[in-house]
Every structure is written in structure tokens, then in C-alpha cells.
XYZ file of C-alpha atoms in Angstrom:
421
model
C 0.104 0.043 -0.076
C 1.653 3.722 -0.589
C 0.526 7.117 0.691
C 0.818 10.125 -1.982
C 1.501 13.659 -1.797
C -2.296 13.897 -1.187
C -3.463 11.311 0.624
C -2.975 7.809 2.357
C -3.760 5.891 -1.270
C -4.234 3.025 -0.924
C -1.141 1.488 -2.764
C -1.472 3.357 -1.624
C 8.557 13.959 -9.857
C 12.720 17.037 -10.729
C 13.943 15.057 -12.839
C 17.229 13.442 -12.318
C 20.114 15.365 -11.056
C 21.452 15.891 -14.398
C 25.478 15.881 -12.425
C 24.912 12.627 -11.996
C 23.127 11.360 -15.031
C 23.618 11.251 -18.157
C 20.502 10.522 -20.755
C 20.914 9.183 -23.830
C 17.790 9.686 -26.005
C 17.071 6.561 -28.494
C 13.694 7.257 -30.798
C 12.269 8.679 -27.706
C 13.760 5.977 -24.792
C 15.531 8.243 -22.325
C 18.146 5.740 -20.540
C 19.692 7.382 -17.766
C 22.929 5.917 -16.913
C 25.706 6.648 -13.845
C 28.334 8.804 -15.384
C 31.082 5.722 -14.189
C 28.910 3.794 -16.766
C 29.611 5.582 -19.759
C 33.093 4.321 -20.457
C 32.811 0.669 -19.223
C 29.418 -0.744 -18.758
C 29.331 -4.327 -16.100
C 27.437 -6.828 -18.446
C 23.636 -7.186 -18.019
C 22.388 -11.007 -17.030
C 19.680 -11.936 -19.018
C 16.349 -11.139 -18.512
C 13.897 -13.973 -18.254
C 11.534 -12.366 -16.314
C 10.066 -8.772 -15.458
C 8.027 -7.751 -12.235
C 5.903 -4.725 -11.747
C 4.835 -2.484 -9.006
C 1.231 -1.593 -9.764
C 0.535 2.290 -7.814
C 2.245 4.698 -9.053
C 4.231 2.610 -12.112
C 0.959 0.769 -13.919
C -1.726 2.671 -12.035
C -2.687 6.275 -11.573
C -4.562 5.671 -8.196
C -3.226 8.912 -6.696
C -5.525 11.261 -8.985
C -8.520 8.767 -8.299
C -7.750 8.896 -4.522
C -7.075 12.647 -4.075
C -10.247 14.174 -2.379
C -10.350 10.742 -0.100
C -8.157 11.422 2.640
C -9.098 15.413 2.762
C -12.768 14.244 3.078
C -11.404 11.804 6.262
C -9.936 14.209 8.039
C -12.283 16.653 7.655
C -14.784 14.245 9.720
C -12.216 14.791 12.376
C -12.265 18.711 12.319
C -8.530 18.164 10.618
C -7.396 19.883 7.609
C -4.045 18.387 5.209
C -0.794 19.728 6.048
C 0.004 20.306 2.466
C 4.437 20.402 3.130
C 3.885 17.289 5.302
C 2.464 14.751 2.571
C 4.490 16.470 -0.198
C 7.612 15.087 1.917
C 5.739 11.832 3.075
C 7.605 8.526 1.144
C 5.573 6.615 -1.221
C 5.110 3.055 -0.922
C 4.896 2.117 2.203
C 3.163 -0.784 3.554
C -0.536 0.068 4.146
C 0.450 -0.592 8.127
C 3.724 1.600 8.211
C 1.626 4.409 6.718
C -1.605 4.203 8.844
C 0.535 4.126 11.490
C 2.711 7.526 10.706
C -0.564 9.498 9.457
C -2.403 9.005 12.971
C 0.983 9.805 14.635
C 1.002 12.975 11.969
C -2.421 13.756 12.376
C -3.083 13.187 16.616
C -5.941 10.928 14.870
C -8.080 9.635 18.097
C -8.029 6.502 16.433
C -5.475 3.164 16.447
C -4.282 2.278 13.116
C -6.621 -0.252 12.924
C -9.353 1.898 13.104
C -8.381 4.249 10.571
C -7.129 1.091 7.999
C -11.623 0.359 9.065
C -13.136 3.624 7.645
C -11.006 5.149 4.995
C -10.871 1.545 3.248
C -14.164 1.700 2.189
C -13.904 5.295 0.761
C -10.644 4.648 -1.527
C -12.619 1.522 -2.337
C -15.435 3.795 -4.741
C -12.748 5.380 -5.859
C -10.233 2.907 -7.253
C -12.434 1.697 -9.920
C -11.586 5.263 -11.735
C -7.813 4.939 -11.218
C -6.715 4.839 -14.939
C -3.846 3.185 -16.609
C -0.749 5.421 -16.364
C 0.755 5.782 -20.050
C 2.204 2.707 -21.705
C 1.199 0.197 -18.420
C -1.496 -1.474 -20.803
C 1.161 -1.456 -23.806
C 3.947 -3.329 -22.050
C 1.869 -5.519 -19.728
C -0.274 -7.443 -23.078
C 3.299 -7.224 -24.730
C 5.495 -9.251 -22.582
C 2.539 -11.248 -21.856
C 2.167 -12.545 -25.826
C 5.830 -12.516 -25.778
C 5.373 -15.536 -23.461
C 7.903 -13.653 -21.003
C 6.603 -14.586 -16.867
C 5.464 -11.370 -15.590
C 4.547 -10.925 -11.730
C 2.700 -7.975 -10.385
C 4.311 -7.500 -6.586
C 3.187 -4.587 -4.448
C 2.294 -3.461 -0.777
C -1.367 -3.191 -0.717
C -2.910 -6.044 0.158
C -3.828 -9.311 -2.343
C -7.798 -8.251 -2.103
C -7.074 -4.701 -2.831
C -5.177 -5.481 -6.031
C -7.317 -7.775 -7.287
C -9.649 -4.499 -7.020
C -8.228 -2.259 -8.253
C -7.197 -4.043 -11.799
C -10.149 -6.128 -12.102
C -11.653 -2.735 -13.943
C -8.995 -2.995 -16.356
C -9.574 -5.354 -19.308
C -7.156 -8.041 -20.100
C -4.593 -7.535 -16.680
C -5.883 -10.300 -14.474
C -4.960 -12.909 -16.880
C -1.648 -11.116 -18.538
C 0.427 -11.378 -15.386
C 1.848 -14.948 -14.641
C 1.973 -13.926 -10.260
C 0.328 -11.563 -8.396
C 1.438 -11.291 -5.078
C 0.051 -9.006 -2.110
C 2.438 -7.902 1.306
C 0.087 -9.702 2.648
C 0.818 -12.961 1.360
C 5.192 -12.245 2.482
C 6.415 -12.072 5.932
C 7.333 -8.631 4.866
C 6.654 -5.772 1.867
C 8.857 -3.237 0.760
C 11.886 -2.145 0.955
C 12.231 -5.751 2.306
C 13.129 -8.154 -0.683
C 10.179 -10.675 0.369
C 7.888 -9.855 -2.684
C 10.153 -10.198 -5.351
C 11.558 -12.845 -4.108
C 8.397 -14.844 -3.993
C 7.758 -13.949 -7.442
C 10.830 -15.004 -8.706
C 10.529 -18.362 -6.697
C 6.777 -18.421 -8.376
C 7.645 -18.095 -12.233
C 10.808 -20.190 -11.480
C 13.540 -17.695 -12.070
C 16.394 -16.326 -10.626
C 16.708 -13.561 -9.472
C 19.562 -12.132 -10.689
C 17.575 -12.456 -14.140
C 14.239 -10.591 -13.268
C 14.093 -7.292 -13.783
C 11.577 -4.669 -12.038
C 10.003 -1.583 -12.672
C 9.155 0.412 -9.823
C 7.769 4.556 -9.137
C 9.133 4.680 -5.444
C 12.403 4.822 -3.486
C 11.516 1.747 -1.321
C 9.844 -0.459 -4.400
C 13.430 0.432 -5.760
C 15.375 -0.443 -2.357
C 13.950 -3.474 -2.595
C 14.618 -4.532 -5.765
C 18.358 -3.806 -4.675
C 17.755 -6.100 -1.526
C 16.849 -8.990 -4.405
C 19.639 -8.298 -5.740
C 17.470 -7.469 -9.228
C 17.820 -5.283 -12.162
C 15.542 -2.086 -11.703
C 14.351 0.333 -13.651
C 13.033 3.406 -11.575
C 9.808 5.221 -13.414
C 9.285 7.957 -10.120
C 7.142 10.893 -9.948
C 8.486 14.696 -9.351
C 9.464 14.218 -5.485
C 10.976 10.803 -6.005
C 13.227 10.728 -8.987
C 16.397 12.205 -7.542
C 15.977 10.152 -4.306
C 15.209 7.263 -7.145
C 18.223 7.894 -9.476
C 20.713 7.428 -6.732
C 19.568 4.041 -6.033
C 18.411 2.923 -10.145
C 21.270 2.742 -12.503
C 18.256 3.557 -15.503
C 15.402 5.961 -14.946
C 12.981 7.140 -16.980
C 9.968 9.415 -17.023
C 7.429 7.486 -18.456
C 7.362 3.778 -18.948
C 6.622 4.962 -23.082
C 10.285 5.289 -22.553
C 10.839 1.573 -22.159
C 12.790 -0.103 -25.010
C 12.215 -4.173 -24.177
C 14.890 -4.572 -26.297
C 17.187 -2.362 -23.868
C 17.315 -6.147 -21.723
C 17.603 -8.447 -24.688
C 14.200 -8.333 -24.052
C 11.143 -8.514 -27.300
C 11.264 -5.193 -28.958
C 8.122 -3.305 -29.645
C 6.171 -3.599 -33.124
C 3.696 -1.330 -32.584
C 5.137 2.028 -33.623
C 3.523 3.273 -36.724
C 6.786 4.893 -38.644
C 8.017 7.008 -35.639
C 5.251 7.483 -34.092
C 3.414 5.233 -31.120
C -0.919 5.195 -31.091
C -1.631 6.050 -27.558
C -4.613 6.443 -25.250
C -6.025 9.850 -26.089
C -4.651 11.896 -23.313
C -6.636 15.683 -23.293
C -6.405 18.640 -21.388
C -7.430 22.334 -21.558
C -5.951 25.654 -20.891
C -4.454 28.959 -22.146
C -1.944 29.907 -24.137
C 0.706 31.491 -23.692
C 3.236 33.148 -25.805
C 4.493 29.292 -26.854
C 2.867 27.217 -23.693
C -0.471 26.199 -22.485
C -0.720 27.186 -18.703
C -3.274 23.793 -18.097
C -6.196 24.097 -15.989
C -5.690 22.998 -12.671
C -7.424 21.201 -9.505
C -6.434 23.150 -6.167
C -3.267 23.728 -8.033
C -2.358 20.554 -9.276
C -1.784 18.960 -12.525
C -5.144 16.394 -13.866
C -1.642 14.627 -15.763
C 0.394 12.180 -13.895
C 4.162 13.097 -13.544
C 4.886 10.332 -16.270
C 2.789 12.001 -19.237
C 5.752 13.284 -20.472
C 7.231 13.503 -23.936
C 6.589 15.208 -27.394
C 3.158 14.356 -28.469
C 0.919 15.192 -31.349
C -2.893 15.742 -31.549
C -5.074 18.323 -32.225
C -5.779 21.657 -30.483
C -9.670 23.458 -30.051
C -9.272 26.736 -30.312
C -12.470 28.423 -28.542
C -14.564 25.644 -29.838
C -14.496 27.054 -33.590
C -11.311 25.695 -35.257
C -8.684 22.505 -34.735
C -5.603 22.353 -35.735
C -2.695 19.891 -35.560
C 0.369 20.262 -33.193
C 3.248 18.886 -31.618
C 2.837 19.180 -28.190
C 5.978 18.711 -25.017
C 5.429 18.224 -22.038
C 7.893 17.975 -18.666
C 8.809 19.943 -15.653
C 11.313 22.218 -15.351
C 14.725 20.669 -13.833
C 16.091 24.140 -13.067
C 13.308 25.378 -10.761
C 12.396 22.148 -9.558
C 8.762 22.969 -9.328
C 5.657 20.676 -10.280
C 4.077 22.576 -12.449
C 4.478 21.213 -16.154
C 5.931 23.155 -19.079
C 3.539 22.006 -21.699
C 4.207 24.040 -25.008
C 2.531 24.056 -27.969
C 3.459 23.770 -32.108
C 1.203 24.122 -34.756
C 1.933 21.481 -37.170
C 1.205 23.318 -40.101
C 2.442 26.870 -39.349
C 2.999 29.608 -36.490
C 1.485 29.623 -33.062
C 0.002 33.552 -33.840
C -3.065 32.551 -34.659
C -3.754 30.969 -30.848
C -2.410 33.580 -28.621
C -4.341 34.130 -25.647
C -6.732 32.039 -26.230
C -8.525 29.125 -24.801
C -7.158 25.940 -26.043
C -8.544 22.336 -25.784
C -5.737 19.472 -26.651
C -6.444 15.719 -27.419
C -3.508 13.940 -27.539
C -3.064 10.638 -29.504
C 0.027 10.163 -30.723
C 3.916 9.616 -29.110
C 6.999 10.709 -30.733
C 9.926 10.245 -28.068
C 11.116 11.821 -25.147
C 12.956 14.469 -23.772
C 15.975 15.472 -22.447
C 15.882 18.308 -19.713
C 17.284 20.997 -22.020
C 14.130 20.212 -24.589
C 11.295 20.876 -21.765
C 11.446 24.842 -22.131
C 12.045 24.628 -25.829
C 12.118 21.995 -28.466
C 15.191 23.237 -31.077
C 14.278 23.600 -35.012
C 15.405 21.170 -36.069
C 14.191 18.371 -34.079
C 10.938 20.269 -34.026
C 10.284 20.591 -37.237
C 11.123 16.622 -37.266
C 8.692 15.816 -34.884
C 5.958 18.380 -37.428
C 6.341 16.667 -40.004
C 6.387 12.696 -37.665
C 2.787 14.375 -36.932
C 1.525 15.417 -40.059
C 2.199 12.661 -41.685
C 0.910 10.306 -38.640
C -2.809 12.465 -38.318
C -3.620 11.387 -42.012
C -3.404 7.503 -40.759
C -6.536 6.142 -39.481
C -5.130 4.468 -36.599
C -4.146 7.714 -34.928
C -7.576 9.975 -36.531
C -10.556 7.200 -35.996
C -10.956 8.052 -32.077
C -14.254 7.599 -30.386
C -15.716 10.554 -28.819
C -13.370 12.072 -25.262
C -14.986 13.162 -22.045
C -12.845 16.813 -22.554
C -15.157 17.628 -24.995
C -19.273 17.940 -25.356
C -21.059 15.079 -26.289
C -21.917 16.097 -29.474
C -17.560 17.149 -30.276
C -15.817 13.995 -31.449
C -12.154 13.803 -33.110
C -14.365 12.601 -36.210
C -15.789 16.096 -36.066
C -12.513 17.898 -34.872
C -10.761 16.226 -38.835
C -13.964 16.397 -40.931
C -16.121 19.136 -40.422
C -16.460 22.084 -42.337
C -16.905 24.754 -39.446
C -14.061 23.558 -37.802
C -11.735 21.929 -40.410
C -8.120 21.738 -39.153
C -4.515 23.132 -39.855
């Protein structure tokens, strides 16, 4: 079970330190390696199985349950301590996180009473937790290629089942599913990972763990397994010190780097993705996102160069290339969302309300590109986006909740009133 920056979510992101980590980008997949590895990299053992964390790695439970903890505290006349929650370590077991919460807020409850009261509130929200970018794609890919894959979470097993049951195919794609109540100790103990390896009949040295928290990375290191960290804003610096490979998103993960079968779903240089939608005011090259209580509607793992359409004042739609990341210099958790028209300049949308529908992914962003894509790279991305948006796999999307019920992607790309540019 994990806590998040705004709740004790039952599984309840600062780029990696650039002075320590050198970032290589290969077709949108940053592999962040320590400086000492740049000259002589230790040969990696053959990876035969993959072990995945759940909350924050595959599922965005934090946003789905964001309001629960605040509502719970209000019942006891307490208010959320934002600074304390932002510093709270994620990835702990339910028992540990509950004990800390009761103490921090001086609640008139035992940890067990706290769990008994708050669990039903979370259960109502779990069904709304969305898969993080690239999660379904990765699980299905590993299953389809016969790679043993385990799900190992600090959540209790029954909570894991409740969270993944609404995601089609997930239950059957995992070879092993383990919760912290099925082993002696949860993360950062290596027990979960070691038991997953045992049940898959694979040596620990031949397992790759993918985690989002320092607690999970510590557990993987303790199990002597290879580990890839995909941390949120607040965990990135810590994970960078513990993991040799740190990614911003599962969309950046390259299986072939680990001797696993490569993805086969790229269409030329574009990757179809589940639709991402957001809105805000366009100003001087960037979109100031509409947020809820100052928090982005997008997970930290939405990071990279995307493409799709921008609808301006509900009058016209434009093909766009969109860069999304966080500024590593200011260390601000606010996303930098740069927008570029695929077929021209941006003067026609200046200081106007825009709604973005992103349907494709091109590549990752390095730290320098978060604030501005260089001209040559931008033109290449525009060319890729323009060609891709003519293809049915990108243009034929169903209705998206961001837009009114009568306004679909087909409207955006086909109607005379809106047109596309």
C-alpha cells in the first residue's frame, strides 16, 4: 500500500540530477546511466522475467483517490498538511503508512481503526484509477511474447484484485500476483520480489523490476535484481541515487535494452496511445493548464513529445506537436506544456483558450528541451505528426469526455465549421 503527496492512497517528480546522470535518447527512450557507466558498462545478466509494481507504476491511483484523505480528515476537524504530505515517502505498506498518519494528525483512532474507516472510501474510487501511459501496452507485450511477468505490490492482495479488475486483460496477463499480506514483510524488504521470482521459477539475477518509489527500488536492490525506476516528481532524485536506469514514463522503456522482445506497435516514427486530454490558456508558446486545487490533471509520467489536435475557442482545430515535462532548474512540480502548430506558426491561437487531444507519442524529452525544442528537432516532429494524423489509427478516435457530448474527434478532423490546419 502506498501513500501519495495528497493522501494515504492504498497503494496506496525534479528530473534526475543532471550533474550525476547523463541522458541518452534513442527513439524517445531515455536511458539514464551513471557517469561511470559511460565508458565501461558491466554486462547485464539475461533478463528472463519482469516484476512490476502497481500503484504509481501501472495505475494512477493517486489522482483517482485524491479527495479521499482530505474528506476523511474533515470528519475529525483536521486539515491536510500539504508540506508534510509532499515530503511523505510513498510505497510503504498499509500498516506503516496508517501508523504514521494517525501520529502525524493526532487522530483519535488506532491504526487499525483508521484503516477500517478509510478503506471503504478508497474502494469507491479505485474503479476510476486509470492506467498510466504505456502500462497496458507493456503488460500485454510481455504476455504476448511469453515473458513471465509478476505483479508485486505493497497493497493487500484483495485490494490489488479490486484495482485491476476493471482493466480488461490485466488479470490474465500476469503469471504471478502478490500482495504484501502474502509474504513475511512488504517493501523495502526483498520478500515480495524474491517470492515472485520463486513462483516464476526464475533466478533473482535474471529478473527485472520496474518501480516508481524509493521503497520499491530499495527492495529490488535488496533482492539483487535489475531495476528500472519510473518515479513521480517527488521521488526522482532519490530514485536516481539508487537505480542506474531512471525513466520519465513507461513509454520510454525499451525492452530490447534488456534482451527482451522489442515493441512492434510503432507506425513509422509515431506510437498510437490512449487519448490524453487537457485544457488551458495558450500564452507565449505554452499552455497554462487548468488545474484542480493547483494540481495538474496529468500524471507526472505524462512526459515527452506528443501530437494531436488543439481546439481553439471551440471554433477551429489545429494539428499540433506538444512537448510536456517539468523544468529541472526551477524544480517546480508545475508542468511545462509547449505547443507548436504542425503546419505553421502559433500566432493565430495567442492568448486563447485551447483544448488539447493527444493521440500519438514521438519520443521523450531531455532536460534542455522541456522549455524549448530546437528548430531542427521541432521540424522533424512536425513532419512525423502531420503524416501520422492522416492515418486512420490516429484520426479515428471515439468520443472523448473532455469535449461536449456532440463533439468528437471525427468532428475535429472532418467538419467544415472546424476544419483542420
